[in-house]
């Protein structure tokens, strides 16, 4: 496209831009009422009473300029012709052109995006799960209903688009908050706790629901059920195509639906050499929490009185601007930067007495000034200060012993948790029994690492813990049994699996640990 194709945007920078925007707003409002044509007096009547021109002629001139730019089209107004003389009068009715509508749509999108703060929509994740389950029910029918498939896919892609767009907008606004651009300290500190809780809640939902969505997408794809659903939606959508587009409408509709489904699948499913967008979003959200805490530390350092060079220079610049004359500014310069004459150096008593009796101006050239007698101690050591006794070295032995005791206690607890979880061979998940909080946390991390490697069609997976001390082998069962693991906080329920947990630090099994994955798929929930 050439620059002439963008002339409908020329009115934005024209001298009378506010009036042009009001006029275009009047045509958009008329379009909502299904009104096509407007006369100058109609436009003048709907303009804001506080800003509209006094007469209709100014509005008519604005309409004519918009016609030149391609925003509007002018047609002769024959409806009000009642005499031959009326044919010689300049009467037009105006309507939006396609270029004008496109320009207004672009400006509306610009305003929406610019004003969008964004949000992390956990509710959208629930809706996506619901629609994927609905698609599984629809495709399982002997003759799937095209209307139901089309509606479910439409809702699914709409909710997914909202989720992705809002997530991008939110992470962008979050980064601007972290960068401390125009941030108020009190407002940020009050906002920080709520923001961290919001991030943690969404991350938890993304872990659980994201894994569930990945499983549902995999179930649809592995059984070849996606293409029939997309074909049904394309056929139904192509039924409303215009006659000139009917020949290729179904093919184009199917291509659009295939692209939407591919975007959804890539957002939640990782492939070799490519991480899913859900995993990247999770990583960015997790990384934002320590960044926010680092910002809080910076703000606390500023509030505690530590030096902030940029703030000091801004304050100094204001003092320079407020100084009454050049002499005051010179004094401020010398006080701030200390770049005045070096004759102020501390010297011995005789030199001070001599300079007091016969002061010498600072403007005296060095070649003409009297020599200064520098103290031998200053020449030898570079300082007048006498060296005293060094500070006593603080005894941190007690603190180190406490830390060592805590570390030893934690190591014992971790050792007990590993001993409790080691199965000594494959056992059912339902036979794990009751777990204390520490062992249960270690169990959940191992289960999360194992399920992170699970892919559609797999029945067994092996994974190692993050510290490489434990290894878990998880095998799916097809008997439909349910496992329960009791903890002091509740009961963990889910489909029963065959599990083999090995303590690698004890040398059992001797199998090497595999690299840890970071995406987890839930098999149960705490009630």
Short mmCIF file of C-alpha atoms in Angstrom, two decimals:
data_model
loop_
_atom_site.label_atom_id
_atom_site.label_comp_id
_atom_site.label_asym_id
_atom_site.label_seq_id
_atom_site.Cartn_x
_atom_site.Cartn_y
_atom_site.Cartn_z
CA UNK A 1 0.00 0.00 0.00
CA UNK A 2 1.17 3.55 -0.76
CA UNK A 3 0.94 6.61 1.45
CA UNK A 4 -2.11 7.78 -0.49
CA UNK A 5 -4.01 4.75 0.77
CA UNK A 6 -3.85 6.16 4.33
CA UNK A 7 -5.42 9.56 3.62
CA UNK A 8 -8.50 8.70 5.79
CA UNK A 9 -6.17 9.19 8.76
CA UNK A 10 -5.12 12.69 7.63
CA UNK A 11 -7.87 14.36 9.66
CA UNK A 12 -6.15 13.27 12.90
CA UNK A 13 -3.35 15.82 12.44
CA UNK A 14 -5.34 18.53 10.66
CA UNK A 15 -5.80 21.90 12.44
CA UNK A 16 -9.51 21.24 13.02
CA UNK A 17 -9.03 17.64 14.22
CA UNK A 18 -11.43 17.78 17.24
CA UNK A 19 -14.34 18.77 14.99
CA UNK A 20 -13.48 16.05 12.46
CA UNK A 21 -13.44 13.43 15.24
CA UNK A 22 -16.85 14.62 16.46
CA UNK A 23 -18.28 14.43 12.93
CA UNK A 24 -16.96 10.89 12.42
CA UNK A 25 -18.35 9.94 15.81
CA UNK A 26 -21.78 11.15 14.67
CA UNK A 27 -21.62 8.87 11.62
CA UNK A 28 -20.56 5.89 13.76
CA UNK A 29 -23.48 6.52 16.12
CA UNK A 30 -25.82 6.72 13.13
CA UNK A 31 -24.46 3.42 11.84
CA UNK A 32 -25.38 1.78 15.15
CA UNK A 33 -28.96 2.93 14.52
CA UNK A 34 -28.78 1.52 10.96
CA UNK A 35 -28.96 5.05 9.51
CA UNK A 36 -26.95 5.32 6.30
CA UNK A 37 -27.14 8.96 5.16
CA UNK A 38 -26.85 12.16 7.20
CA UNK A 39 -27.39 15.76 6.17
CA UNK A 40 -25.22 18.60 7.51
CA UNK A 41 -28.00 19.81 9.80
CA UNK A 42 -28.39 16.26 11.18
CA UNK A 43 -24.70 16.13 12.03
CA UNK A 44 -24.80 19.60 13.56
CA UNK A 45 -27.73 18.62 15.77
CA UNK A 46 -26.00 15.59 17.32
CA UNK A 47 -22.68 17.29 18.03
CA UNK A 48 -21.82 18.15 21.63
CA UNK A 49 -23.57 21.39 22.49
CA UNK A 50 -20.51 22.79 24.25
CA UNK A 51 -18.11 22.26 21.34
CA UNK A 52 -20.14 22.35 18.12
CA UNK A 53 -19.84 25.30 15.71
CA UNK A 54 -22.37 28.08 15.86
CA UNK A 55 -23.70 27.53 12.32
CA UNK A 56 -24.17 24.57 9.98
CA UNK A 57 -21.76 25.98 7.40
CA UNK A 58 -18.70 25.05 9.49
CA UNK A 59 -20.00 21.48 9.73
CA UNK A 60 -20.57 21.42 5.97
CA UNK A 61 -16.96 22.49 5.38
CA UNK A 62 -15.75 19.75 7.71
CA UNK A 63 -17.87 17.20 5.83
CA UNK A 64 -16.40 18.31 2.52
CA UNK A 65 -12.83 17.93 3.85
CA UNK A 66 -13.64 14.43 5.07
CA UNK A 67 -14.98 13.65 1.61
CA UNK A 68 -11.66 14.78 0.09
CA UNK A 69 -9.74 12.49 2.46
CA UNK A 70 -11.96 9.53 1.60
CA UNK A 71 -13.68 9.13 4.98
CA UNK A 72 -17.11 10.10 3.64
CA UNK A 73 -19.00 10.04 0.35
CA UNK A 74 -21.24 12.88 -0.80
CA UNK A 75 -24.34 12.25 -2.92
CA UNK A 76 -26.75 14.86 -4.32
CA UNK A 77 -29.75 15.34 -2.06
CA UNK A 78 -32.71 15.15 -4.50
CA UNK A 79 -35.23 14.32 -1.81
CA UNK A 80 -35.66 17.97 -0.86
CA UNK A 81 -35.86 19.33 -4.42
CA UNK A 82 -39.26 20.92 -4.90
CA UNK A 83 -38.49 23.48 -7.61
CA UNK A 84 -36.19 23.96 -10.60
CA UNK A 85 -34.12 26.46 -8.60
CA UNK A 86 -33.30 23.78 -6.04
CA UNK A 87 -31.25 21.89 -8.62
CA UNK A 88 -28.79 24.79 -8.68
CA UNK A 89 -28.35 24.84 -4.92
CA UNK A 90 -25.57 22.86 -3.33
CA UNK A 91 -27.30 20.09 -1.35
CA UNK A 92 -25.62 16.80 -0.42
CA UNK A 93 -26.18 13.87 1.87
CA UNK A 94 -23.18 12.07 3.34
CA UNK A 95 -22.35 8.51 4.30
CA UNK A 96 -19.33 6.54 5.52
CA UNK A 97 -17.04 4.97 2.95
CA UNK A 98 -15.36 1.60 3.40
CA UNK A 99 -12.06 3.39 3.96
CA UNK A 100 -13.69 5.62 6.57
CA UNK A 101 -15.17 2.62 8.40
CA UNK A 102 -11.81 0.84 8.31
CA UNK A 103 -10.05 3.91 9.71
CA UNK A 104 -12.55 4.22 12.56
CA UNK A 105 -12.24 0.51 13.33
CA UNK A 106 -8.45 0.88 13.45
CA UNK A 107 -8.70 3.89 15.75
CA UNK A 108 -11.12 2.03 18.00
CA UNK A 109 -8.70 -0.91 18.23
CA UNK A 110 -5.86 1.51 18.96
CA UNK A 111 -7.81 3.09 21.84
CA UNK A 112 -8.77 -0.32 23.25
CA UNK A 113 -5.24 -1.68 23.16
CA UNK A 114 -3.75 1.53 24.54
CA UNK A 115 -6.19 1.55 27.45
CA UNK A 116 -6.12 -2.18 28.11
CA UNK A 117 -4.44 -3.11 31.35
CA UNK A 118 -4.79 -6.82 30.76
CA UNK A 119 -5.53 -9.60 33.18
CA UNK A 120 -4.67 -13.23 33.76
CA UNK A 121 -7.99 -14.98 33.15
CA UNK A 122 -8.22 -18.12 35.25
CA UNK A 123 -11.94 -18.25 34.42
CA UNK A 124 -11.05 -18.52 30.73
CA UNK A 125 -9.04 -21.65 31.52
CA UNK A 126 -12.13 -23.22 33.10
CA UNK A 127 -14.21 -22.26 30.05
CA UNK A 128 -11.65 -23.80 27.69
CA UNK A 129 -11.77 -27.07 29.66
CA UNK A 130 -15.58 -27.04 29.47
CA UNK A 131 -15.66 -26.48 25.71
CA UNK A 132 -13.04 -29.16 25.03
CA UNK A 133 -15.10 -31.66 27.01
CA UNK A 134 -18.17 -30.59 25.03
CA UNK A 135 -16.27 -31.26 21.79
CA UNK A 136 -15.40 -34.76 23.03
CA UNK A 137 -19.08 -35.43 23.67
CA UNK A 138 -20.11 -34.04 20.27
CA UNK A 139 -17.55 -35.98 18.29
CA UNK A 140 -18.48 -39.22 20.09
CA UNK A 141 -22.00 -39.09 18.61
CA UNK A 142 -22.81 -41.24 15.58
CA UNK A 143 -23.78 -38.13 13.60
CA UNK A 144 -22.19 -35.07 15.20
CA UNK A 145 -24.35 -31.96 15.18
CA UNK A 146 -22.73 -29.29 12.99
CA UNK A 147 -24.43 -26.45 14.88
CA UNK A 148 -23.20 -27.70 18.26
CA UNK A 149 -19.69 -28.23 16.91
CA UNK A 150 -19.60 -24.76 15.38
CA UNK A 151 -20.86 -23.07 18.55
CA UNK A 152 -18.46 -24.98 20.81
CA UNK A 153 -15.48 -24.19 18.57
CA UNK A 154 -16.52 -20.53 18.33
CA UNK A 155 -16.77 -20.15 22.11
CA UNK A 156 -13.52 -22.08 22.56
CA UNK A 157 -11.50 -19.91 20.17
CA UNK A 158 -13.08 -16.70 21.50
CA UNK A 159 -12.17 -17.53 25.09
CA UNK A 160 -8.69 -18.61 24.03
CA UNK A 161 -8.13 -15.35 22.11
CA UNK A 162 -9.25 -13.33 25.14
CA UNK A 163 -6.93 -15.34 27.37
CA UNK A 164 -3.90 -14.89 25.11
CA UNK A 165 -4.49 -11.19 24.37
CA UNK A 166 -5.13 -10.27 27.99
CA UNK A 167 -2.14 -12.29 29.18
CA UNK A 168 0.15 -10.41 26.76
CA UNK A 169 -1.30 -7.05 27.83
CA UNK A 170 -1.01 -7.92 31.52
CA UNK A 171 2.62 -9.08 31.29
CA UNK A 172 3.47 -5.89 29.39
CA UNK A 173 1.86 -3.68 32.05
CA UNK A 174 3.48 -5.79 34.77
CA UNK A 175 6.91 -5.22 33.23
CA UNK A 176 6.26 -1.48 33.10
CA UNK A 177 5.36 -1.62 36.79
CA UNK A 178 8.56 -3.53 37.57
CA UNK A 179 10.64 -1.00 35.60
CA UNK A 180 9.52 1.72 38.04
CA UNK A 181 8.38 4.19 35.40
CA UNK A 182 6.43 6.96 37.17
CA UNK A 183 5.72 4.73 40.15
CA UNK A 184 4.66 6.16 43.50
CA UNK A 185 6.32 4.41 46.42
CA UNK A 186 3.28 4.14 48.70
CA UNK A 187 0.99 3.04 45.88
CA UNK A 188 3.45 0.41 44.69
CA UNK A 189 4.01 -1.04 48.16
CA UNK A 190 0.26 -1.29 48.72
CA UNK A 191 -0.23 -2.87 45.30
CA UNK A 192 2.67 -5.31 45.59
CA UNK A 193 1.05 -7.83 47.98
CA UNK A 194 -2.18 -8.04 46.01
CA UNK A 195 -0.24 -8.44 42.76
CA UNK A 196 1.91 -11.28 44.11
CA UNK A 197 -1.17 -13.11 45.43
CA UNK A 198 -2.84 -12.62 42.04
CA UNK A 199 0.18 -14.07 40.24
CA UNK A 200 0.46 -17.05 42.59
CA UNK A 201 -3.24 -17.86 42.21
CA UNK A 202 -3.07 -17.73 38.41
CA UNK A 203 0.13 -19.81 38.32
CA UNK A 204 -1.58 -22.49 40.39
CA UNK A 205 -4.61 -22.49 38.05
CA UNK A 206 -2.35 -22.54 34.99
CA UNK A 207 -0.47 -25.58 36.34
CA UNK A 208 -3.60 -27.60 37.10
CA UNK A 209 -5.96 -26.47 34.34
CA UNK A 210 -3.20 -26.11 31.72
CA UNK A 211 -2.29 -29.76 32.20
CA UNK A 212 -5.91 -30.78 31.96
CA UNK A 213 -6.33 -28.77 28.75
CA UNK A 214 -3.21 -30.40 27.28
CA UNK A 215 -4.62 -33.86 28.01
CA UNK A 216 -7.99 -33.01 26.41
CA UNK A 217 -6.30 -31.58 23.30
CA UNK A 218 -4.12 -34.67 23.07
CA UNK A 219 -7.16 -36.93 23.42
CA UNK A 220 -8.91 -35.14 20.57
CA UNK A 221 -5.86 -35.18 18.30
CA UNK A 222 -4.65 -38.71 18.91
CA UNK A 223 -7.99 -40.21 17.84
CA UNK A 224 -8.25 -38.05 14.71
CA UNK A 225 -11.34 -36.25 15.95
CA UNK A 226 -10.25 -32.68 15.27
CA UNK A 227 -10.53 -32.64 11.45
CA UNK A 228 -14.21 -33.76 11.38
CA UNK A 229 -15.12 -31.07 13.90
CA UNK A 230 -13.32 -28.38 11.92
CA UNK A 231 -14.97 -29.58 8.71
CA UNK A 232 -18.43 -29.35 10.32
CA UNK A 233 -17.72 -25.81 11.50
CA UNK A 234 -16.37 -24.81 8.07
CA UNK A 235 -19.43 -26.19 6.25
CA UNK A 236 -21.79 -24.34 8.55
CA UNK A 237 -19.82 -21.10 8.27
CA UNK A 238 -19.58 -21.35 4.46
CA UNK A 239 -23.37 -21.63 4.20
CA UNK A 240 -23.66 -17.88 4.79
CA UNK A 241 -20.98 -16.88 2.28
CA UNK A 242 -21.77 -14.33 -0.43
CA UNK A 243 -22.52 -15.80 -3.90
CA UNK A 244 -19.27 -14.56 -5.39
CA UNK A 245 -17.28 -16.27 -2.58
CA UNK A 246 -19.32 -19.48 -2.34
CA UNK A 247 -16.95 -21.57 -4.47
CA UNK A 248 -13.98 -21.25 -2.14
CA UNK A 249 -15.80 -20.34 1.07
CA UNK A 250 -15.65 -23.80 2.66
CA UNK A 251 -11.96 -24.24 1.90
CA UNK A 252 -11.12 -20.80 3.31
CA UNK A 253 -13.27 -21.41 6.40
CA UNK A 254 -11.56 -24.73 7.08
CA UNK A 255 -8.13 -23.08 6.76
CA UNK A 256 -9.15 -20.43 9.31
CA UNK A 257 -10.44 -23.03 11.77
CA UNK A 258 -7.32 -25.16 11.32
CA UNK A 259 -5.12 -22.14 12.07
CA UNK A 260 -7.14 -21.33 15.20
CA UNK A 261 -6.90 -24.90 16.45
CA UNK A 262 -3.16 -24.98 15.73
CA UNK A 263 -2.70 -21.80 17.76
CA UNK A 264 -4.66 -23.30 20.65
CA UNK A 265 -2.67 -26.54 20.58
CA UNK A 266 0.69 -24.78 20.38
CA UNK A 267 -0.30 -22.52 23.27
CA UNK A 268 -0.78 -25.47 25.64
CA UNK A 269 1.37 -28.29 24.16
CA UNK A 270 5.15 -28.30 24.07
CA UNK A 271 7.15 -29.96 21.33
CA UNK A 272 10.76 -30.97 21.02
CA UNK A 273 12.80 -27.78 20.77
CA UNK A 274 9.80 -25.50 21.43
CA UNK A 275 8.16 -24.65 24.72
CA UNK A 276 4.44 -23.98 24.85
CA UNK A 277 3.17 -20.46 25.42
CA UNK A 278 1.52 -21.63 28.65
CA UNK A 279 4.88 -22.78 29.99
CA UNK A 280 6.55 -19.53 28.90
CA UNK A 281 3.77 -17.52 30.55
CA UNK A 282 4.18 -19.55 33.71
CA UNK A 283 7.92 -18.87 33.70
CA UNK A 284 7.44 -15.15 33.11
CA UNK A 285 4.86 -14.93 35.90
CA UNK A 286 7.11 -16.84 38.29
CA UNK A 287 10.05 -14.63 37.35
CA UNK A 288 8.01 -11.49 37.96
CA UNK A 289 7.61 -12.29 41.67
CA UNK A 290 11.33 -12.01 42.61
CA UNK A 291 11.61 -8.97 40.34
CA UNK A 292 8.79 -7.30 42.27
CA UNK A 293 10.52 -8.14 45.54
CA UNK A 294 13.76 -6.65 44.18
CA UNK A 295 11.87 -3.44 43.36
CA UNK A 296 10.56 -3.38 46.93
CA UNK A 297 14.11 -3.69 48.24
CA UNK A 298 15.20 -0.77 46.05
CA UNK A 299 12.32 1.36 47.30
CA UNK A 300 13.09 0.46 50.91
CA UNK A 301 16.73 1.42 50.36
CA UNK A 302 15.64 4.79 49.04
CA UNK A 303 13.28 5.31 51.95
CA UNK A 304 16.00 4.27 54.42
CA UNK A 305 18.12 7.18 53.25
CA UNK A 306 20.60 5.47 50.96
CA UNK A 307 21.97 7.58 48.15
CA UNK A 308 20.02 7.80 44.94
CA UNK A 309 22.29 9.61 42.49
CA UNK A 310 19.60 10.40 39.92
CA UNK A 311 17.32 11.88 42.60
CA UNK A 312 20.25 13.88 44.03
CA UNK A 313 21.08 15.36 40.63
CA UNK A 314 17.44 16.31 40.04
CA UNK A 315 17.31 18.05 43.42
CA UNK A 316 20.59 19.84 42.66
CA UNK A 317 19.22 20.95 39.29
CA UNK A 318 16.20 22.49 41.02
CA UNK A 319 18.52 24.34 43.42
CA UNK A 320 20.51 25.73 40.50
CA UNK A 321 17.29 26.87 38.82
CA UNK A 322 16.10 28.57 42.03
CA UNK A 323 19.42 30.31 42.78
CA UNK A 324 18.96 34.12 42.68
CA UNK A 325 22.19 35.02 40.85
CA UNK A 326 25.43 33.66 39.37
CA UNK A 327 27.34 34.19 42.58
CA UNK A 328 24.93 31.94 44.47
CA UNK A 329 25.18 29.35 41.70
CA UNK A 330 29.00 29.43 41.92
CA UNK A 331 28.83 28.88 45.70
CA UNK A 332 26.41 26.00 45.16
CA UNK A 333 28.75 24.49 42.56
CA UNK A 334 31.73 24.65 44.91
CA UNK A 335 29.73 23.18 47.79
CA UNK A 336 28.27 20.35 45.67
CA UNK A 337 31.30 19.24 43.70
CA UNK A 338 34.29 20.57 45.67
CA UNK A 339 36.09 21.67 42.51
CA UNK A 340 37.27 24.99 43.95
CA UNK A 341 40.85 25.95 44.69
CA UNK A 342 42.97 23.42 46.60
CA UNK A 343 44.33 26.16 48.90
CA UNK A 344 41.67 25.16 51.45
CA UNK A 345 43.74 22.07 52.34
CA UNK A 346 44.53 21.72 56.02
CA UNK A 347 48.15 22.80 56.72
CA UNK A 348 50.20 23.45 59.84
CA UNK A 349 49.49 26.19 62.36
CA UNK A 350 52.17 28.58 61.13
CA UNK A 351 50.83 28.52 57.57
CA UNK A 352 47.28 29.09 58.79
CA UNK A 353 48.36 32.05 60.90
CA UNK A 354 50.25 33.53 57.96
CA UNK A 355 47.29 33.20 55.60
CA UNK A 356 44.96 34.68 58.21
CA UNK A 357 47.19 37.69 58.62
CA UNK A 358 47.66 38.17 54.88
CA UNK A 359 44.80 36.47 52.98
CA UNK A 360 45.30 35.77 49.31
CA UNK A 361 42.42 35.73 46.75
CA UNK A 362 41.50 32.42 45.15
CA UNK A 363 41.91 34.02 41.71
CA UNK A 364 45.67 34.46 42.23
CA UNK A 365 47.64 32.47 39.61
CA UNK A 366 49.64 29.58 40.95
CA UNK A 367 52.88 31.00 39.64
CA UNK A 368 52.39 34.22 41.65
CA UNK A 369 50.98 32.72 44.83
CA UNK A 370 52.98 32.10 47.98
CA UNK A 371 54.02 28.49 48.46
CA UNK A 372 52.13 26.33 50.92
CA UNK A 373 53.90 24.45 53.67
CA UNK A 374 52.41 20.96 53.80
CA UNK A 375 52.70 18.91 56.97
CA UNK A 376 55.30 16.11 56.69
CA UNK A 377 52.74 13.66 58.07
CA UNK A 378 50.33 14.46 55.24
CA UNK A 379 53.12 14.13 52.69
CA UNK A 380 54.23 10.80 54.13
CA UNK A 381 50.88 9.09 54.90
CA UNK A 382 48.36 11.05 52.84
CA UNK A 383 46.22 11.57 55.93
CA UNK A 384 46.19 13.53 59.18
CA UNK A 385 44.30 10.83 61.00
CA UNK A 386 46.17 8.81 63.53
CA UNK A 387 45.88 5.09 63.17
CA UNK A 388 44.16 3.53 66.16
CA UNK A 389 43.58 0.01 67.27
CA UNK A 390 41.73 -2.20 64.78
CA UNK A 391 38.20 -3.20 65.59
CA UNK A 392 37.70 -6.44 67.34
CA UNK A 393 36.69 -9.28 65.07
CA UNK A 394 33.11 -10.32 65.76
CA UNK A 395 32.74 -13.87 66.99
CA UNK A 396 30.12 -15.52 64.78
CA UNK A 397 30.71 -19.01 66.06
CA UNK A 398 27.39 -19.22 67.88
CA UNK A 399 25.43 -18.11 64.80
CA UNK A 400 27.29 -20.63 62.65
CA UNK A 401 26.54 -23.41 65.16
CA UNK A 402 22.83 -22.52 65.06
CA UNK A 403 22.81 -22.56 61.27
CA UNK A 404 24.63 -25.88 61.25
CA UNK A 405 22.08 -27.32 63.67
CA UNK A 406 19.21 -26.14 61.52
CA UNK A 407 20.84 -27.55 58.38
CA UNK A 408 21.44 -30.87 60.12
CA UNK A 409 17.83 -31.02 61.28
CA UNK A 410 16.56 -30.26 57.78
CA UNK A 411 18.86 -32.94 56.33
CA UNK A 412 17.46 -35.48 58.81
CA UNK A 413 13.89 -34.53 57.92
CA UNK A 414 14.67 -34.82 54.20
CA UNK A 415 16.33 -38.17 54.82
CA UNK A 416 13.25 -39.41 56.70
CA UNK A 417 10.95 -38.17 53.93
CA UNK A 418 13.01 -40.02 51.28
CA UNK A 419 13.01 -43.16 53.41
CA UNK A 420 9.24 -42.92 53.82
CA UNK A 421 8.60 -42.52 50.08
CA UNK A 422 11.02 -45.15 48.78
CA UNK A 423 8.77 -48.04 47.69
CA UNK A 424 11.40 -50.73 47.12
CA UNK A 425 9.61 -51.73 43.94
CA UNK A 426 6.42 -51.02 41.99
CA UNK A 427 3.34 -50.52 44.20
CA UNK A 428 -0.09 -49.06 43.67
CA UNK A 429 -0.51 -45.40 44.50
CA UNK A 430 -3.44 -46.36 46.73
CA UNK A 431 -1.06 -48.31 48.98
CA UNK A 432 1.24 -45.38 49.76
CA UNK A 433 -0.65 -44.80 53.01
CA UNK A 434 -0.67 -41.69 55.17
CA UNK A 435 2.11 -39.13 54.67
CA UNK A 436 3.38 -36.38 56.95
CA UNK A 437 3.49 -32.82 55.48
CA UNK A 438 7.19 -32.95 54.49
CA UNK A 439 6.93 -36.35 52.82
CA UNK A 440 3.71 -35.29 51.08
CA UNK A 441 5.37 -32.16 49.66
CA UNK A 442 8.25 -34.26 48.32
CA UNK A 443 5.74 -36.73 46.90
CA UNK A 444 3.83 -33.96 45.09
CA UNK A 445 7.05 -32.61 43.55
CA UNK A 446 8.02 -36.05 42.30
CA UNK A 447 4.52 -36.63 40.91
CA UNK A 448 4.59 -33.23 39.19
CA UNK A 449 7.98 -33.97 37.60
CA UNK A 450 6.75 -37.34 36.35
CA UNK A 451 3.53 -35.98 34.89
CA UNK A 452 5.44 -33.15 33.20
CA UNK A 453 7.01 -35.75 30.90
CA UNK A 454 3.64 -37.40 30.14
CA UNK A 455 2.50 -37.18 26.54
CA UNK A 456 -0.59 -38.54 24.77
CA UNK A 457 -0.32 -42.24 24.14
CA UNK A 458 2.21 -42.89 26.91
CA UNK A 459 1.55 -45.46 29.65
CA UNK A 460 4.84 -45.21 31.59
CA UNK A 461 7.20 -42.35 32.38
CA UNK A 462 10.37 -41.91 34.43
CA UNK A 463 11.56 -38.66 36.00
CA UNK A 464 13.97 -37.48 38.68
CA UNK A 465 13.47 -34.86 41.38
CA UNK A 466 14.92 -31.40 41.08
CA UNK A 467 17.88 -32.18 43.36
CA UNK A 468 18.55 -35.57 41.77
CA UNK A 469 18.04 -37.44 45.03
CA UNK A 470 14.85 -39.30 44.05
CA UNK A 471 13.54 -41.03 40.93
CA UNK A 472 9.97 -41.99 40.15
CA UNK A 473 8.53 -44.40 37.60
CA UNK A 474 4.80 -43.86 36.97
CA UNK A 475 2.62 -46.34 35.07
CA UNK A 476 -1.04 -45.80 34.19
CA UNK A 477 -3.62 -48.48 35.08
CA UNK A 478 -6.75 -49.21 33.09
CA UNK A 479 -8.90 -50.70 35.85
CA UNK A 480 -10.54 -47.37 36.75
CA UNK A 481 -9.53 -47.60 40.42
CA UNK A 482 -9.17 -44.47 42.58
CA UNK A 483 -6.23 -43.83 44.91
CA UNK A 484 -6.35 -41.94 48.21
CA UNK A 485 -3.34 -40.55 50.08
CA UNK A 486 -4.17 -39.17 53.51
CA UNK A 487 -2.31 -36.20 54.97
CA UNK A 488 -2.89 -33.97 58.03
CA UNK A 489 -4.26 -31.31 55.62
CA UNK A 490 -6.76 -33.55 53.83
CA UNK A 491 -7.13 -36.44 51.43
CA UNK A 492 -5.43 -36.51 48.01
CA UNK A 493 -7.58 -38.39 45.48
CA UNK A 494 -7.04 -39.33 41.87
CA UNK A 495 -6.81 -42.19 39.37
CA UNK A 496 -4.76 -45.07 40.70
CA UNK A 497 -1.32 -45.59 39.13
CA UNK A 498 1.55 -48.01 39.56
CA UNK A 499 4.43 -46.09 41.16
CA UNK A 500 8.06 -47.01 41.84
CA UNK A 501 10.03 -44.42 43.88
CA UNK A 502 13.78 -44.92 44.27
CA UNK A 503 16.12 -43.08 46.66
CA UNK A 504 19.14 -42.41 44.44
CA UNK A 505 21.28 -41.23 47.36
CA UNK A 506 21.03 -44.71 48.89
CA UNK A 507 22.26 -46.38 45.70
CA UNK A 508 19.06 -48.35 45.11
CA UNK A 509 18.51 -49.38 41.52
CA UNK A 510 21.50 -47.43 40.24
CA UNK A 511 19.43 -45.81 37.49
CA UNK A 512 20.57 -42.37 36.30
CA UNK A 513 18.32 -39.39 36.86
CA UNK A 514 16.68 -37.81 33.83
CA UNK A 515 16.55 -34.03 33.35
CA UNK A 516 13.80 -32.37 35.31
CA UNK A 517 10.79 -30.99 33.47
CA UNK A 518 8.87 -27.95 34.68
CA UNK A 519 5.29 -28.47 33.51
CA UNK A 520 3.00 -30.63 35.62
CA UNK A 521 -0.29 -32.40 34.90
CA UNK A 522 -2.52 -33.17 37.90
CA UNK A 523 -3.86 -36.66 38.56
CA UNK A 524 -5.73 -35.76 41.72
CA UNK A 525 -6.85 -33.03 44.03
CA UNK A 526 -6.98 -32.40 47.78
CA UNK A 527 -10.43 -32.46 49.29
#
